[in-house]
XYZ file of N, CA and C in Angstrom:
777
model
N 65.950 96.761 40.998
C 64.791 97.482 40.682
C 63.533 96.738 41.343
N 63.806 95.523 41.723
C 62.614 94.857 42.511
C 63.194 94.407 43.827
N 63.159 95.299 44.861
C 63.726 94.946 46.133
C 62.967 93.789 46.779
N 63.862 92.926 47.449
C 63.306 91.676 48.108
C 62.594 92.172 49.346
N 61.344 91.640 49.560
C 60.584 91.940 50.685
C 61.212 91.598 51.955
N 62.032 90.503 51.997
C 62.664 90.092 53.176
C 63.687 91.050 53.668
N 64.376 91.700 52.703
C 65.424 92.737 53.081
C 64.780 93.945 53.429
N 63.629 94.366 52.712
C 62.852 95.593 53.123
C 62.431 95.436 54.573
N 61.967 94.270 54.994
C 61.496 94.088 56.237
C 62.628 94.347 57.339
N 63.855 93.874 57.018
C 64.972 94.083 57.814
C 65.211 95.640 58.120
N 65.119 96.417 56.940
C 65.287 97.848 57.029
C 64.242 98.444 57.882
N 62.998 98.035 57.728
C 61.944 98.591 58.584
C 62.119 98.248 60.054
N 62.631 97.000 60.317
C 62.792 96.606 61.780
C 63.842 97.562 62.345
N 64.900 97.887 61.704
C 65.930 98.723 62.169
C 65.354 100.223 62.482
N 64.478 100.672 61.577
C 63.874 101.945 61.814
C 62.948 101.897 63.023
N 62.243 100.762 63.144
C 61.315 100.593 64.280
C 61.923 100.594 65.662
N 63.190 100.090 65.614
C 63.946 99.860 66.756
C 64.765 101.104 67.142
N 64.591 102.253 66.255
C 65.270 103.509 66.679
C 66.542 103.703 65.967
N 66.785 102.778 64.963
C 68.181 102.888 64.287
C 68.190 104.034 63.140
N 69.401 104.149 62.715
C 69.658 105.095 61.531
C 70.126 104.209 60.377
N 69.626 104.589 59.214
C 69.950 103.884 58.023
C 70.566 104.819 56.950
N 71.486 104.242 56.173
C 72.093 105.048 55.050
C 71.443 104.311 53.838
N 70.643 105.113 53.052
C 69.856 104.547 51.913
C 70.032 105.283 50.710
N 69.875 104.689 49.527
C 70.017 105.349 48.246
C 68.822 106.091 47.915
N 69.011 107.243 47.280
C 67.838 108.014 46.656
C 68.284 108.323 45.155
N 67.422 108.988 44.552
C 67.742 109.406 43.174
C 68.686 110.575 43.032
N 69.273 111.032 44.196
C 70.367 111.958 44.249
C 71.501 111.622 45.179
N 71.793 110.380 45.288
C 72.828 109.882 46.172
C 72.307 109.350 47.473
N 73.237 109.044 48.414
C 72.890 108.539 49.743
C 72.274 109.472 50.675
N 71.456 108.971 51.481
C 70.882 109.901 52.570
C 70.855 109.071 53.876
N 70.838 109.796 54.967
C 70.685 109.301 56.370
C 69.167 109.419 56.798
N 68.668 108.362 57.259
C 67.223 108.352 57.652
C 66.970 107.736 59.078
N 65.907 108.143 59.610
C 65.372 107.472 60.795
C 63.861 107.624 60.849
N 63.268 106.849 61.855
C 61.896 107.032 62.046
C 61.427 108.488 62.501
N 60.369 108.938 62.020
C 59.821 110.377 62.095
C 59.867 110.681 63.648
N 59.332 109.835 64.490
C 59.158 110.266 65.887
C 60.323 109.920 66.811
N 61.521 109.528 66.255
C 62.583 109.093 67.050
C 63.564 110.322 67.255
N 63.489 110.899 68.480
C 64.209 112.063 68.810
C 65.723 111.802 68.906
N 66.029 110.706 69.567
C 67.490 110.303 69.862
C 68.200 109.963 68.564
N 67.489 109.258 67.604
C 68.153 109.015 66.301
C 68.378 110.256 65.503
N 67.390 111.193 65.636
C 67.533 112.481 64.917
C 68.778 113.204 65.486
N 68.952 113.196 66.785
C 70.081 113.921 67.433
C 71.355 113.227 66.984
N 71.419 111.909 66.771
C 72.607 111.244 66.360
C 72.914 111.700 64.983
N 71.974 111.826 64.025
C 72.179 112.321 62.685
C 72.738 113.728 62.746
N 72.287 114.558 63.558
C 72.747 115.963 63.686
C 74.193 115.883 64.049
N 74.718 114.981 64.998
C 75.990 114.890 65.394
C 76.902 114.350 64.180
N 76.395 113.260 63.497
C 77.125 112.661 62.388
C 77.407 113.765 61.328
N 76.354 114.518 60.977
C 76.492 115.556 59.951
C 77.065 116.823 60.374
N 77.137 116.990 61.752
C 77.539 118.270 62.298
C 76.693 119.451 61.796
N 75.429 119.209 61.962
C 74.497 120.087 61.408
C 74.237 121.339 62.311
N 73.941 122.418 61.729
C 73.576 123.606 62.572
C 72.182 123.521 62.885
N 71.586 124.175 63.887
C 70.259 123.997 64.369
C 69.252 124.557 63.411
N 69.610 125.330 62.354
C 68.609 125.852 61.537
C 68.658 125.027 60.172
N 69.321 123.893 60.107
C 69.323 123.072 58.941
C 68.069 122.444 58.708
N 67.566 122.472 57.328
C 66.373 121.739 57.062
C 66.486 120.362 57.032
N 65.648 119.604 57.774
C 65.463 118.154 57.633
C 64.272 117.954 56.598
N 64.277 116.770 56.078
C 63.427 116.493 54.972
C 62.560 115.239 55.325
N 61.341 115.328 55.076
C 60.413 114.093 55.117
C 60.354 113.526 53.831
N 60.788 112.117 53.821
C 60.675 111.461 52.595
C 59.435 110.641 52.487
N 58.589 111.086 51.608
C 57.249 110.464 51.415
C 57.242 109.567 50.250
N 56.232 108.567 50.380
C 55.995 107.724 49.177
C 55.358 108.445 48.019
N 54.424 109.238 48.315
C 53.670 110.056 47.381
C 53.137 111.297 48.059
N 52.214 112.112 47.417
C 51.658 113.278 47.957
C 50.332 113.032 48.595
N 49.947 111.806 48.769
C 48.428 111.661 49.238
C 48.348 112.062 50.624
N 49.405 112.145 51.486
C 49.207 112.570 52.950
C 50.090 113.816 53.248
N 50.501 114.432 52.178
C 51.383 115.633 52.394
C 50.777 116.731 53.377
N 49.408 116.865 53.174
C 48.684 117.858 54.047
C 48.827 117.618 55.423
N 49.131 116.326 55.867
C 49.266 116.068 57.371
C 50.620 116.672 57.930
N 51.425 117.046 57.129
C 52.815 117.497 57.556
C 53.148 118.939 57.307
N 52.586 119.468 56.202
C 52.932 120.856 55.729
C 51.612 121.621 55.410
N 51.864 122.911 55.430
C 50.725 123.813 54.878
C 50.950 123.993 53.488
N 49.983 123.693 52.731
C 50.152 123.783 51.154
C 48.911 124.270 50.449
N 48.950 125.206 49.565
C 47.926 125.652 48.851
C 47.808 124.885 47.411
N 46.771 125.256 46.717
C 46.492 124.500 45.468
C 47.603 124.759 44.536
N 48.131 125.969 44.306
C 49.098 126.150 43.294
C 50.425 125.501 43.728
N 50.730 125.383 44.870
C 51.870 124.673 45.430
C 51.729 123.239 45.130
N 50.550 122.694 45.376
C 50.353 121.218 45.299
C 50.403 120.899 43.785
N 49.858 121.726 42.881
C 49.888 121.399 41.496
C 51.409 121.344 40.988
N 52.172 122.192 41.526
C 53.589 122.226 41.088
C 54.382 121.053 41.630
N 54.073 120.607 42.760
C 54.675 119.461 43.313
C 54.282 118.149 42.559
N 52.862 118.045 42.238
C 52.438 116.908 41.546
C 52.954 116.881 40.123
N 53.336 118.049 39.520
C 53.816 117.998 38.169
C 55.129 117.431 38.054
N 56.021 117.733 39.070
C 57.456 117.325 38.807
C 57.920 116.244 39.818
N 57.151 115.730 40.684
C 57.531 114.626 41.564
C 56.946 113.417 41.048
N 57.611 112.226 41.392
C 58.899 112.000 42.036
C 60.060 112.470 41.277
N 61.158 112.747 42.063
C 62.417 113.036 41.377
C 63.331 113.824 42.334
N 64.561 114.402 41.913
C 65.444 114.932 42.754
C 65.242 116.410 43.112
N 64.024 116.573 43.675
C 63.605 117.890 44.189
C 63.318 117.824 45.674
N 63.717 118.894 46.322
C 63.283 119.171 47.726
C 62.422 120.362 47.869
N 61.236 120.271 48.288
C 60.345 121.332 48.513
C 60.347 121.877 50.018
N 60.540 123.153 50.243
C 60.468 123.648 51.450
C 59.225 124.258 51.748
N 58.570 123.848 52.817
C 57.152 124.319 53.095
C 57.044 124.674 54.573
N 56.000 125.509 55.001
C 55.730 125.721 56.305
C 55.117 124.382 56.978
N 55.622 124.064 58.175
C 55.171 122.827 58.799
C 53.711 123.017 59.309
N 52.967 121.824 59.341
C 51.637 121.882 59.896
C 51.632 122.147 61.335
N 50.650 122.487 61.899
C 50.581 122.905 63.314
C 50.773 121.829 64.284
N 50.555 120.542 63.899
C 50.881 119.493 64.793
C 52.184 118.812 64.748
N 53.156 119.365 63.769
C 54.431 118.850 63.679
C 55.297 119.429 64.913
N 56.065 118.548 65.565
C 56.853 119.043 66.666
C 57.929 120.077 66.198
N 58.229 120.929 67.033
C 59.137 122.044 66.674
C 60.570 121.531 66.340
N 60.921 120.493 67.047
C 62.211 119.954 66.842
C 62.549 119.468 65.405
N 61.441 119.202 64.580
C 61.451 118.817 63.373
C 61.634 120.022 62.281
N 61.309 121.108 62.754
C 61.266 122.331 61.883
C 62.550 123.148 61.990
N 62.734 123.981 60.833
C 63.751 124.942 60.875
C 63.346 125.965 62.007
N 64.386 126.275 62.924
C 64.048 126.947 64.114
C 63.663 128.414 63.813
N 63.979 128.985 62.783
C 63.622 130.295 62.563
C 62.443 130.545 61.708
N 62.214 129.693 60.734
C 61.130 129.816 59.751
C 59.923 128.783 59.926
N 60.173 127.717 60.799
C 59.229 126.753 61.090
C 58.758 125.979 59.747
N 59.844 125.804 58.969
C 59.652 125.082 57.742
C 60.405 123.766 57.791
N 59.932 122.904 56.764
C 60.551 121.580 56.688
C 60.580 121.157 55.268
N 61.502 120.316 54.769
C 61.622 119.765 53.378
C 60.765 118.646 53.250
N 60.243 118.530 51.901
C 59.514 117.400 51.561
C 60.023 116.855 50.268
N 60.231 115.466 50.223
C 60.799 114.852 49.000
C 59.889 113.595 48.743
N 59.815 113.277 47.482
C 59.337 112.032 46.904
C 60.172 111.342 45.991
N 60.852 110.386 46.308
C 61.944 109.784 45.576
C 61.363 108.666 44.491
N 62.006 108.667 43.317
C 61.653 107.642 42.448
C 62.362 106.309 42.639
N 63.311 106.358 43.557
C 64.112 105.090 43.824
C 63.216 104.007 44.255
N 63.376 102.890 43.714
C 62.525 101.623 44.034
C 62.657 101.204 45.402
N 63.929 101.226 46.032
C 64.137 100.741 47.350
C 63.370 101.760 48.268
N 63.460 103.052 48.075
C 62.668 103.976 48.888
C 61.304 103.755 48.826
N 60.756 103.614 47.710
C 59.312 103.384 47.529
C 58.937 102.115 48.269
N 59.563 101.075 48.221
C 59.297 99.728 48.874
C 59.319 99.929 50.366
N 60.288 100.666 50.879
C 60.364 100.893 52.354
C 59.036 101.720 52.748
N 58.817 102.709 52.101
C 57.671 103.580 52.495
C 56.304 102.966 52.259
N 56.310 101.889 51.409
C 55.056 101.141 51.190
C 54.614 100.489 52.490
N 55.569 100.143 53.262
C 55.308 99.189 54.547
C 55.461 100.025 55.756
N 55.599 101.284 55.819
C 55.567 102.113 57.114
C 54.599 103.162 57.068
N 54.101 103.574 58.350
C 52.913 104.386 58.357
C 53.438 105.918 58.107
N 54.583 106.296 58.640
C 55.029 107.647 58.594
C 56.221 107.733 57.623
N 56.391 109.102 57.203
C 57.700 109.278 56.361
C 58.904 108.888 57.061
N 60.047 108.899 56.176
C 61.262 108.826 56.861
C 61.834 110.273 57.090
N 62.386 110.454 58.240
C 62.968 111.715 58.564
C 64.477 111.585 57.993
N 64.849 112.622 57.131
C 66.049 112.250 56.285
C 66.911 113.544 56.110
N 68.174 113.410 55.811
C 69.009 114.379 55.337
C 69.999 113.743 54.321
N 70.449 114.512 53.408
C 71.485 113.982 52.504
C 72.766 113.562 53.243
N 73.422 112.568 52.744
C 74.716 112.196 53.330
C 75.828 112.887 52.728
N 76.194 113.994 53.472
C 77.255 114.931 53.010
C 78.236 115.132 54.212
N 79.496 114.662 54.023
C 80.465 114.831 55.065
C 81.699 115.440 54.304
N 82.194 116.559 54.922
C 83.304 117.241 54.350
C 84.455 116.324 54.115
N 85.015 116.398 52.959
C 86.177 115.553 52.601
C 85.985 114.130 52.099
N 84.674 113.751 51.982
C 84.309 112.424 51.538
C 83.195 112.465 50.392
N 83.359 111.455 49.555
C 82.330 111.305 48.478
C 81.854 109.783 48.697
N 80.471 109.624 48.531
C 79.816 108.366 48.747
C 79.107 107.895 47.531
N 79.795 106.800 46.878
C 79.335 106.325 45.610
C 78.676 104.854 45.791
N 78.959 104.228 46.886
C 78.450 102.995 47.151
C 78.482 102.616 48.657
N 78.018 101.390 49.028
C 77.779 101.092 50.373
C 79.174 100.998 51.087
N 80.239 100.534 50.318
C 81.537 100.482 50.926
C 82.104 101.834 51.382
N 81.815 102.857 50.466
C 82.285 104.206 50.883
C 81.587 104.624 52.098
N 80.294 104.285 52.222
C 79.605 104.678 53.449
C 80.163 103.867 54.738
N 80.293 102.694 54.590
C 80.860 101.852 55.725
C 82.099 102.369 56.148
N 83.036 102.674 55.182
C 84.410 103.186 55.554
C 84.447 104.389 56.456
N 83.447 105.231 56.289
C 83.359 106.490 57.011
C 82.432 106.370 58.232
N 81.435 105.738 58.073
C 80.270 105.695 59.190
C 80.158 104.403 60.014
N 81.123 103.494 59.708
C 81.087 102.227 60.470
C 81.066 102.472 62.027
N 79.966 101.936 62.619
C 79.815 102.119 63.964
C 78.934 103.268 64.388
N 78.758 104.216 63.461
C 77.939 105.439 63.795
C 76.444 105.225 63.299
N 76.179 104.330 62.354
C 74.775 104.087 61.947
C 74.509 102.664 62.042
N 73.242 102.276 61.975
C 72.756 100.772 62.203
C 72.687 99.908 60.987
N 72.602 100.504 59.696
C 72.364 99.772 58.497
C 72.724 100.585 57.396
N 73.455 99.980 56.311
C 73.591 100.590 54.968
C 72.976 99.634 54.006
N 72.217 100.269 53.109
C 71.567 99.474 52.028
C 72.553 99.489 50.864
N 72.739 98.354 50.454
C 73.703 98.229 49.185
C 72.771 98.151 47.937
N 72.835 99.215 47.222
C 72.108 99.414 45.873
C 72.957 99.479 44.778
N 74.269 99.089 44.948
C 75.337 99.231 43.841
C 75.682 100.645 43.752
N 75.993 101.100 42.521
C 76.551 102.480 42.274
C 75.437 103.547 42.502
N 75.647 104.437 43.355
C 74.674 105.558 43.761
C 75.511 106.870 43.948
N 75.811 107.470 42.814
C 76.605 108.663 42.805
C 75.828 109.857 43.411
N 76.535 110.817 44.105
C 75.864 111.864 44.646
C 75.531 112.903 43.406
N 74.375 113.384 43.427
C 73.822 114.255 42.389
C 73.256 115.455 43.015
N 73.292 116.531 42.443
C 72.554 117.782 42.873
C 71.162 117.673 43.025
N 70.532 118.258 44.113
C 69.029 118.243 44.207
C 68.579 119.646 44.152
N 67.519 119.861 43.446
C 67.042 121.277 43.144
C 66.039 121.504 44.432
N 66.345 122.620 45.070
C 65.521 123.044 46.259
C 64.575 124.136 45.840
N 63.317 123.863 46.040
C 62.271 124.849 45.702
C 61.478 125.299 46.977
N 61.640 126.519 47.293
C 60.978 127.051 48.606
C 59.629 127.639 48.229
N 58.598 126.933 48.712
C 57.208 127.502 48.508
C 56.529 127.643 49.905
N 57.435 128.067 50.852
C 56.853 128.126 52.258
C 55.974 129.375 52.436
N 56.039 130.297 51.462
C 55.104 131.496 51.446
C 53.805 131.162 50.883
N 53.046 132.175 50.393
C 51.679 131.796 49.913
C 51.653 131.205 48.592
N 52.712 131.380 47.740
C 52.759 130.695 46.451
C 54.219 130.562 45.986
N 54.454 129.731 44.996
C 55.724 129.683 44.435
C 55.956 130.797 43.545
N 57.049 131.545 43.721
C 57.266 132.792 42.937
C 58.334 132.705 41.857
N 59.330 131.640 42.033
C 60.349 131.547 41.057
C 61.023 130.143 40.984
N 61.668 129.924 40.030
C 62.561 128.581 39.978
C 63.786 128.799 39.305
N 64.805 127.916 39.719
C 66.141 127.998 39.071
C 66.772 126.684 38.971
N 67.413 126.344 37.923
C 68.011 124.966 37.725
C 69.433 125.084 38.303
N 69.823 124.136 39.154
C 71.269 124.144 39.602
C 72.222 123.805 38.421
N 71.680 123.336 37.459
C 72.579 122.856 36.188
C 73.064 124.155 35.390
N 72.422 125.301 35.660
C 72.764 126.540 35.032
C 73.950 127.254 35.426
N 74.506 126.738 36.640
C 75.727 127.375 37.178
C 76.892 126.376 37.349
N 78.021 126.670 36.606
C 79.084 125.723 36.792
C 80.426 126.541 36.995
N 81.043 126.240 38.067
C 82.473 126.740 38.359
C 83.547 125.812 37.990
N 84.579 126.313 37.268
C 85.736 125.475 37.007
C 86.964 126.032 37.569
N 88.134 125.392 37.300
C 89.362 125.977 37.879
C 89.812 127.311 37.187
N 89.151 127.579 36.152
C 89.404 128.744 35.303
C 88.539 129.887 35.702
N 87.334 129.614 36.236
C 86.427 130.701 36.505
C 85.822 130.755 37.840
N 86.399 129.944 38.810
C 85.847 129.906 40.034
C 85.674 131.236 40.866
N 86.536 132.155 40.480
C 86.689 133.524 41.186
C 85.936 134.489 40.398
N 85.271 134.140 39.294
C 84.464 135.076 38.441
C 83.024 135.065 38.700
N 82.288 136.167 39.010
C 80.924 136.008 39.270
C 80.197 135.609 37.980
N 79.180 134.734 38.112
C 78.370 134.204 37.030
C 76.958 134.748 37.226
N 76.169 134.637 36.085
C 74.781 135.113 36.113
C 73.990 133.815 36.028
N 72.931 133.691 36.918
C 72.058 132.654 36.985
C 70.716 133.245 36.654
N 70.015 132.589 35.754
C 68.591 133.145 35.288
C 67.667 132.452 36.263
N 66.861 133.297 36.844
C 65.823 132.832 37.815
C 64.526 133.246 37.117
N 63.716 132.229 36.884
C 62.471 132.422 36.061
C 61.221 132.593 37.079
N 60.618 133.672 36.939
C 59.377 133.835 37.741
C 58.255 132.892 37.223
N 57.476 132.439 38.181
C 56.453 131.473 37.865
C 55.082 132.180 38.050
N 54.155 131.958 37.019
C 52.884 132.609 37.172
C 52.013 131.800 38.150
N 51.646 132.484 39.290
C 50.938 131.825 40.234
C 49.424 132.032 40.058
N 49.011 132.742 39.100
C 47.611 132.956 38.833
C 46.906 133.801 39.811
N 47.701 134.488 40.623
C 47.138 135.328 41.611
C 47.685 136.776 41.354
N 46.873 137.833 41.467
C 47.232 139.151 41.409
C 47.537 139.671 42.836
N 48.830 139.459 43.237
C 49.115 139.787 44.682
C 50.273 140.609 44.886
N 50.552 141.426 43.847
C 51.619 142.416 43.925
C 53.031 141.598 43.837
N 54.114 142.542 44.013
C 55.388 142.056 43.982
C 55.724 141.277 45.186
N 56.258 140.081 45.060
C 56.497 139.061 46.139
C 57.933 138.688 46.200
N 58.504 138.937 47.412
C 59.850 138.528 47.841
C 60.046 137.007 47.853
N 61.102 136.513 47.408
C 61.371 135.031 47.622
C 62.859 134.936 47.951
N 63.263 133.722 48.325
C 64.635 133.319 48.716
C 65.077 132.201 47.817
N 66.239 132.370 47.212
C 66.879 131.334 46.505
C 67.899 130.637 47.473
N 67.520 129.310 47.805
C 68.314 128.475 48.797
C 69.292 127.803 47.971
N 70.608 127.951 48.256
C 71.713 127.296 47.491
C 72.171 126.042 48.154
N 72.476 124.975 47.377
C 72.916 123.718 47.887
C 74.438 123.836 48.239
N 74.928 123.051 48.998
C 76.385 122.980 49.302
C 77.271 122.802 47.969
N 78.314 123.505 47.945
C 79.212 123.245 46.755
C 79.888 121.888 46.710
N 79.830 121.374 45.475
C 80.539 120.122 45.213
C 81.810 120.419 44.497
N 82.911 120.010 45.077
C 84.216 120.374 44.464
C 85.212 119.254 44.946
N 86.212 119.066 44.051
C 87.363 118.139 44.393
C 88.413 118.866 45.218
N 88.301 120.232 45.206
C 89.119 121.006 46.107
C 88.558 121.135 47.505
N 89.208 120.550 48.410
C 88.619 120.410 49.833
C 88.403 121.757 50.483
N 89.038 122.840 49.850
C 88.779 124.213 50.402
C 87.428 124.613 50.156
N 86.882 124.068 49.121
C 85.517 124.565 48.639
C 84.432 123.528 48.743
N 84.808 122.273 48.921
C 83.804 121.221 49.023
C 82.870 121.393 50.085
N 81.613 121.366 49.716
C 80.472 121.475 50.751
C 80.486 122.769 51.447
N 81.108 123.836 50.806
C 80.968 125.262 51.348
C 79.580 125.732 51.168
N 78.999 126.275 52.247
C 77.585 126.664 52.184
C 77.532 128.240 51.981
N 77.227 128.668 50.800
C 77.057 130.012 50.480
C 75.850 130.723 51.128
N 75.891 131.981 51.377
C 74.714 132.626 51.985
C 73.509 132.575 50.833
N 72.326 132.492 51.347
C 71.191 132.558 50.480
C 70.994 133.883 49.792
N 70.439 133.941 48.593
C 70.176 135.042 47.889
C 68.746 135.500 47.974
N 68.493 136.739 47.825
C 67.126 137.210 47.802
C 66.694 137.828 46.495
N 65.426 137.799 46.269
C 64.967 138.443 45.038
C 63.542 138.925 45.143
N 63.052 139.586 44.142
C 61.604 139.928 44.090
C 61.084 139.608 42.685
N 59.885 138.782 42.774
C 59.187 138.595 41.479
C 58.263 139.674 41.284
N 58.402 140.423 40.093
C 57.573 141.563 39.792
C 56.302 140.937 39.103
N 55.247 141.114 39.804
C 53.978 140.476 39.535
C 53.212 141.132 38.393
N 53.438 140.794 37.166
C 52.710 141.472 36.065
C 51.781 140.489 35.297
N 51.679 139.256 35.932
C 50.799 138.189 35.504
C 51.394 137.684 34.107
N 52.747 137.806 34.035
C 53.535 137.099 33.004
C 54.609 136.279 33.504
N 55.734 136.012 32.698
C 56.750 135.152 33.134
C 58.037 136.020 33.158
N 58.278 136.779 34.217
C 59.355 137.662 34.272
C 60.640 136.897 34.425
N 61.801 137.513 34.023
C 63.066 136.897 34.089
C 63.975 137.899 35.046
N 64.548 137.196 36.004
C 65.579 137.953 36.959
C 66.844 137.505 36.728
N 67.839 138.256 36.614
C 69.272 137.783 36.505
C 69.938 138.288 37.763
N 70.712 137.300 38.495
C 71.308 137.709 39.776
C 72.682 137.120 39.681
N 73.718 137.976 39.972
C 75.151 137.623 39.907
C 75.478 136.833 41.272
N 76.047 135.699 41.069
C 76.462 134.899 42.155
C 77.963 134.847 42.275
N 78.348 135.115 43.468
C 79.831 135.342 43.720
C 80.290 134.065 44.500
């Protein structure tokens, strides 16, 4: 809970030299590098075998400089301020000065996170820019501690931070890359088991009142990778779902069947 400054300095030195770190967050391990390091970012893409449209995330200490990296209106900022820090990733349109290589190729968006993890906070306290980050997810493996990470990534990254037990946990992804936030859904509301994995389930998506009379607004529900002990399904990426928030200045409820 009280990271040693000497060890934090070692982490920062690795980032400054262009290295990749595996570090704990409030939703499991993540891979990170310095924001401006193109070669380290390309190494992370190879390690994770990411597609070109995958969202990278900027890990920030707080929201004081978020406007330097993304386009954000007042309603979006209020929502982020209300629930961060925590296991949430916000998808927003990148600011005009952000290099294209950091953005989703099709939508020009990027993820924003603020973690409550004390080690993450200590690192970001002493560096100028956010950490360029992605969750540590590799098909067929689970990462609960630094030994798990070393066993799989030994030689591929430069430093693993030992923070004890750090189990992978689901992260709620909230896309507010449009003009306002239109809806939210909790990942905890959907659970597949060996008895119901092939049965469609209904997830309740709650429309959010954005205080603007702007008509019906389309939005996208971005689903996280599946977590399963069955390797045929582990980390399977389902297609994103679409929906429309009917703007009647109330709190509408949409039910969408997920297959």
